[in-house]
XYZ file of C-alpha atoms in Angstrom:
405
model
C 119.050 144.670 46.402
C 118.358 145.170 50.190
C 121.474 146.856 52.162
C 123.341 145.127 53.883
C 122.011 142.042 51.820
C 123.367 140.222 48.498
C 120.721 139.551 45.856
C 120.180 136.965 43.478
C 121.678 137.485 39.892
C 121.457 135.548 37.792
C 122.356 137.553 34.358
C 125.868 136.399 32.480
C 127.558 140.097 34.256
C 126.728 142.997 36.332
C 128.126 146.031 36.614
C 130.166 145.327 38.886
C 131.451 142.270 38.292
C 131.812 142.494 34.278
C 135.411 143.041 33.793
C 137.233 139.940 35.663
C 140.665 138.972 34.595
C 141.283 138.805 30.487
C 137.903 140.305 30.321
C 136.186 136.666 31.116
C 132.489 137.125 32.815
C 132.130 135.068 36.093
C 127.797 134.221 36.052
C 127.173 134.362 40.099
C 124.285 133.351 42.086
C 124.000 134.925 45.396
C 121.578 135.125 48.532
C 121.458 136.022 52.052
C 122.230 138.567 53.854
C 125.156 139.771 56.429
C 125.055 137.267 59.199
C 125.701 134.227 57.299
C 124.877 133.295 53.408
C 125.624 130.099 50.914
C 126.796 131.233 47.978
C 127.583 129.482 44.761
C 130.014 130.503 41.732
C 130.178 129.091 38.174
C 132.627 130.226 36.105
C 133.391 129.957 32.281
C 137.472 130.043 33.121
C 137.487 127.756 36.330
C 141.248 127.426 35.818
C 141.690 131.149 36.889
C 141.580 131.651 40.353
C 141.937 135.350 39.522
C 139.011 136.050 37.971
C 137.425 135.130 41.611
C 139.713 137.558 43.487
C 139.094 140.202 40.965
C 135.315 139.455 41.587
C 135.490 139.971 45.112
C 136.995 142.684 45.083
C 134.822 144.907 42.952
C 132.040 142.910 45.052
C 133.336 144.503 47.883
C 134.411 147.918 46.002
C 130.419 148.468 45.663
C 129.237 148.066 48.948
C 128.987 144.533 49.306
C 129.765 141.925 51.850
C 131.380 139.240 51.613
C 132.380 136.437 54.009
C 133.944 133.273 52.589
C 136.822 131.743 50.602
C 136.515 133.467 47.121
C 138.531 129.814 46.076
C 135.749 127.935 47.821
C 133.320 127.785 44.320
C 132.920 124.138 42.312
C 132.589 123.654 39.040
C 130.081 121.635 37.086
C 132.654 121.408 33.959
C 136.519 121.179 32.615
C 138.050 123.272 30.439
C 140.911 121.934 27.976
C 142.211 123.401 25.014
C 139.262 125.561 24.242
C 136.085 122.338 24.896
C 134.152 121.945 27.809
C 133.517 118.030 28.651
C 130.990 117.064 31.141
C 131.455 116.541 34.265
C 129.188 113.982 35.716
C 129.136 115.340 39.760
C 127.973 117.576 41.652
C 128.448 119.020 45.431
C 127.406 122.411 47.605
C 129.486 124.224 49.298
C 127.883 125.954 52.810
C 129.939 129.309 55.128
C 127.859 129.882 57.457
C 128.803 132.603 59.555
C 128.069 134.223 63.503
C 129.128 138.192 63.209
C 129.287 140.802 65.813
C 129.512 144.239 64.357
C 131.107 147.385 66.046
C 130.391 151.381 64.537
C 131.178 154.120 65.629
C 129.326 156.946 64.509
C 129.462 155.790 60.987
C 133.345 156.490 60.893
C 134.218 153.478 61.793
C 133.446 149.942 61.824
C 134.499 146.978 62.740
C 133.253 142.737 62.698
C 134.175 139.832 64.368
C 133.157 136.539 62.493
C 133.625 132.719 63.290
C 132.662 130.958 60.496
C 132.183 127.375 59.660
C 132.645 125.411 56.938
C 130.589 121.913 55.608
C 131.445 120.983 52.224
C 130.168 117.721 50.496
C 131.341 115.949 47.328
C 129.767 112.864 45.013
C 130.865 112.210 41.774
C 130.169 109.209 39.300
C 132.702 108.084 36.835
C 136.533 105.741 36.872
C 139.272 108.350 38.559
C 141.161 106.279 35.665
C 139.198 107.382 32.691
C 138.225 103.611 32.050
C 135.119 102.585 31.944
C 134.519 101.580 35.315
C 132.908 103.398 36.938
C 132.173 104.087 40.578
C 130.389 106.171 43.389
C 132.781 109.069 45.001
C 131.573 110.971 48.058
C 133.280 113.496 50.366
C 132.206 115.538 53.367
C 134.339 117.716 55.414
C 133.554 119.807 58.147
C 135.979 122.826 59.141
C 136.300 126.363 61.132
C 137.849 129.090 60.388
C 136.912 132.791 61.056
C 138.559 136.705 60.630
C 138.774 140.919 61.777
C 137.301 143.057 59.266
C 137.727 147.075 59.977
C 136.749 150.064 58.335
C 137.135 153.982 58.421
C 135.858 156.271 56.855
C 139.038 159.365 57.033
C 136.520 162.442 55.745
C 134.459 162.259 52.446
C 136.309 160.785 50.002
C 138.383 158.064 51.460
C 138.026 155.059 52.921
C 140.762 152.572 54.932
C 140.052 148.547 55.388
C 141.822 146.301 57.572
C 141.470 142.421 58.001
C 142.532 139.687 59.370
C 140.770 135.940 58.600
C 141.959 132.118 59.197
C 140.429 131.082 55.452
C 140.115 127.447 54.021
C 140.160 126.280 50.481
C 138.292 123.091 50.297
C 139.196 120.730 47.674
C 136.676 120.436 44.207
C 135.231 117.037 43.006
C 137.074 117.084 40.343
C 140.547 117.477 42.227
C 139.631 114.232 44.396
C 138.454 112.371 41.932
C 139.352 113.346 38.315
C 137.876 114.624 35.670
C 136.577 111.765 34.169
C 138.092 111.240 31.087
C 141.664 110.492 32.335
C 142.773 114.382 30.949
C 142.188 115.721 34.952
C 143.213 112.419 37.191
C 142.098 112.972 40.969
C 143.636 112.860 44.071
C 141.488 111.225 46.758
C 144.941 112.317 50.236
C 143.794 116.246 48.741
C 144.174 117.837 52.253
C 142.228 121.693 52.706
C 144.453 124.405 52.145
C 143.920 126.865 55.079
C 145.437 130.144 55.071
C 146.244 133.467 57.383
C 145.057 136.479 55.314
C 145.665 140.316 56.199
C 144.884 142.520 54.143
C 145.190 146.702 54.126
C 143.223 148.979 51.504
C 142.571 152.050 51.005
C 139.797 154.262 48.308
C 140.169 157.425 47.487
C 137.946 159.467 45.422
C 140.205 162.776 44.749
C 137.359 164.631 41.897
C 133.239 163.979 42.281
C 132.079 167.272 41.108
C 129.881 168.152 38.320
C 129.420 164.506 37.099
C 133.079 163.789 36.840
C 134.304 161.685 39.280
C 138.079 159.670 40.145
C 138.459 156.664 42.049
C 141.748 155.146 43.142
C 142.573 152.569 45.313
C 145.591 150.737 45.948
C 145.786 147.562 48.319
C 147.799 144.979 49.990
C 147.619 141.559 50.675
C 149.701 139.436 52.744
C 149.337 135.121 53.046
C 150.793 132.739 54.470
C 149.295 129.622 53.334
C 149.540 125.862 54.620
C 148.984 122.379 52.046
C 148.727 124.835 49.077
C 146.970 122.804 46.324
C 148.962 122.742 43.056
C 147.548 122.023 39.799
C 150.669 119.904 37.819
C 150.591 118.507 34.551
C 152.899 115.759 33.128
C 154.690 116.940 30.215
C 154.364 113.758 28.343
C 150.952 112.992 28.392
C 149.252 116.315 29.146
C 147.232 114.761 31.859
C 146.828 116.543 35.276
C 146.718 116.444 38.637
C 146.564 118.759 42.081
C 148.336 118.102 45.167
C 148.863 119.717 48.408
C 152.670 121.804 48.235
C 153.376 122.403 51.821
C 153.317 126.010 52.982
C 153.391 128.974 50.305
C 153.773 132.517 51.125
C 152.286 135.496 48.869
C 152.801 138.875 49.085
C 151.061 141.243 46.574
C 149.536 144.085 45.995
C 146.573 145.541 43.484
C 146.352 149.167 42.244
C 143.448 150.758 40.206
C 141.808 153.783 38.510
C 138.825 154.800 37.224
C 137.689 158.173 35.529
C 133.897 158.542 34.619
C 131.850 161.418 33.112
C 128.092 161.854 34.330
C 127.052 158.480 32.569
C 128.186 159.139 29.383
C 132.236 158.262 29.313
C 134.609 156.231 31.680
C 138.708 154.831 31.224
C 140.194 153.454 33.715
C 143.417 150.409 34.538
C 143.962 147.698 37.412
C 147.992 146.695 37.685
C 148.402 143.602 40.244
C 151.370 142.155 41.071
C 151.637 138.395 43.828
C 154.869 137.362 44.697
C 153.965 133.624 45.567
C 156.974 131.510 46.818
C 157.527 128.086 48.045
C 158.435 128.173 51.689
C 159.170 124.121 52.039
C 162.953 124.322 52.941
C 162.593 120.252 53.289
C 161.906 117.628 50.648
C 159.468 115.932 52.227
C 161.170 112.940 54.935
C 164.414 114.832 54.631
C 166.554 116.745 55.877
C 167.898 117.246 52.574
C 167.122 121.091 50.844
C 164.346 121.593 48.135
C 165.710 123.590 45.257
C 162.374 124.887 44.768
C 162.641 126.700 47.902
C 161.635 130.159 48.229
C 162.031 129.811 44.532
C 157.864 131.673 42.778
C 155.239 129.067 42.198
C 154.738 128.390 38.699
C 152.317 127.948 36.664
C 150.672 131.360 38.126
C 150.814 134.691 36.360
C 152.891 136.980 39.000
C 152.392 140.575 36.709
C 149.254 141.525 35.301
C 147.119 144.458 34.502
C 144.084 145.554 31.808
C 142.558 148.466 30.883
C 139.384 149.481 29.492
C 137.311 152.332 27.936
C 133.697 153.303 27.684
C 131.014 155.272 25.279
C 127.920 155.142 26.253
C 125.641 157.087 23.245
C 121.504 157.535 23.932
C 119.428 158.744 21.050
C 121.569 157.592 18.623
C 119.347 156.909 15.029
C 116.522 157.076 16.516
C 115.038 158.234 19.865
C 115.061 156.507 23.219
C 117.922 153.995 21.462
C 121.224 153.344 23.628
C 124.699 152.878 21.970
C 127.369 151.080 23.996
C 131.066 150.995 23.049
C 133.311 148.867 25.352
C 136.940 148.948 24.524
C 139.596 146.372 27.392
C 143.196 145.503 26.265
C 145.155 142.997 28.840
C 148.700 142.507 30.136
C 150.129 139.377 31.432
C 153.705 139.429 31.909
C 156.210 136.275 30.745
C 156.124 133.497 33.138
C 156.568 129.869 34.078
C 154.834 126.905 34.097
C 156.907 125.046 36.033
C 159.374 125.474 38.746
C 162.654 128.497 37.964
C 165.489 126.067 38.758
C 165.430 124.557 36.048
C 165.976 127.765 34.009
C 164.007 126.057 30.292
C 162.900 128.492 28.106
C 160.525 125.613 26.709
C 159.020 126.376 30.292
C 158.186 129.629 29.417
C 154.681 131.429 28.740
C 156.207 134.723 26.847
C 154.461 137.968 27.669
C 150.833 138.434 25.882
C 148.635 141.131 25.009
C 145.613 141.149 23.697
C 142.509 143.568 22.473
C 138.803 143.311 23.080
C 135.796 145.671 21.697
C 132.387 145.230 22.731
C 129.122 146.539 20.902
C 125.473 146.856 21.827
C 122.783 148.881 20.544
C 119.345 148.912 22.124
C 116.153 150.144 21.344
C 112.311 149.745 20.630
C 109.306 151.323 22.104
C 110.090 149.761 25.533
C 114.366 149.410 24.506
C 112.947 145.321 23.426
C 115.567 145.001 21.164
C 119.228 144.683 21.808
C 122.307 144.452 19.189
C 125.388 143.229 20.189
C 129.068 142.615 18.670
C 132.053 141.873 19.790
C 135.359 141.220 19.113
C 137.979 139.451 20.346
C 141.916 139.500 20.464
C 141.602 142.091 18.070
C 145.292 141.446 16.395
C 144.745 138.190 16.627
C 147.768 137.182 19.210
C 149.276 134.696 20.314
C 147.472 133.983 23.970
C 148.027 130.895 26.008
C 146.498 129.126 29.101
C 149.160 128.888 32.809
C 150.494 126.026 30.889
C 151.272 126.893 27.562
C 147.943 125.598 26.015
C 147.481 128.121 22.891
C 144.198 129.561 23.173
C 141.486 130.846 20.752
C 142.861 133.655 18.370
C 140.445 136.172 16.512
C 136.995 135.902 17.381
C 133.566 137.559 16.618
C 130.258 137.265 17.617
C 127.069 138.782 17.187
C 124.096 138.349 19.589
C 120.527 139.504 18.787
C 118.594 140.026 21.769
C 114.778 140.623 23.092
C 113.041 141.093 26.575
C 109.537 139.824 26.649
C 110.220 141.479 30.415
C 109.436 145.409 28.986
């Protein structure tokens, strides 16, 4: 990739997005330059916005400059009970940005930008899940912007501070429904707007003789208006989305990673998110809401992961490469309904899972690849954000041949 540019990448994962939340790879198609670009995300887990958060954070650590709301992506499939249902529709999001950048001696630079969001969505479906198919379309246009500043303190520490007024625009599925009565649309949805402040630091206290230790810390403050929240009907299981007024989010992320040459690495991440409702009164009344200052449901507030990897060369034959990658994921117990109900049936228990990935690359031009994986090794009970149980232990073996070597 050229310096300051985002290159097109259609591989299943890349070195900076392979480890999103719960080990879910996120396929990306990115292109453009640092004065504005169009981007698309296609996620294998569209219900988990945290995966996109981690994708953005990892990309920024690698030096890529990303502008635009990480939630402004369009899902072509709906995920229900582990199966994929086709969704008839398409959409595009264009975010254009005018960027002014000030650089002082290569140590401190500050950027100011103004963004224009243009979102066009179309779908052909029956929003009630029947056979009365209709054409639906929606086009919206909004403005945003912000400031971002980076300071290099010495040779091993980078400080970052940013502010952005951003928007998260409703998707086709949220506006029009899924077309199969699994999710009902809400054509009255308004876009989410937020004031975001981010402070982060990355330091490398050890970087010598092939040894490298990197430590990251980040703090976020978000004040959100018209927060879009996905809900489910406890009787039918049908989902829908609604605007939830004001929400405040305080969060922190910590990460540590040690690498030895290109042979071994070990690391981990920990995140804590305190997202609470600041809607004081029930809509249209002066009655105080029972949910005021309560934690937003169906969103994990404390989670983390650990990983380790080993790369061995010339194993069994000259030029061959053996990669072994282990990952552990943790999510603290949380509720998919408001805490005021105090009902344990709404609690999603603490979850631990372990995954192992092995790949072997060989051949005269390294054109052959055999890979195997075991996810959820100990067959733990895992759930999504609405207590829908996920598949248990799974095995997969893949054989690959590259014609491009």
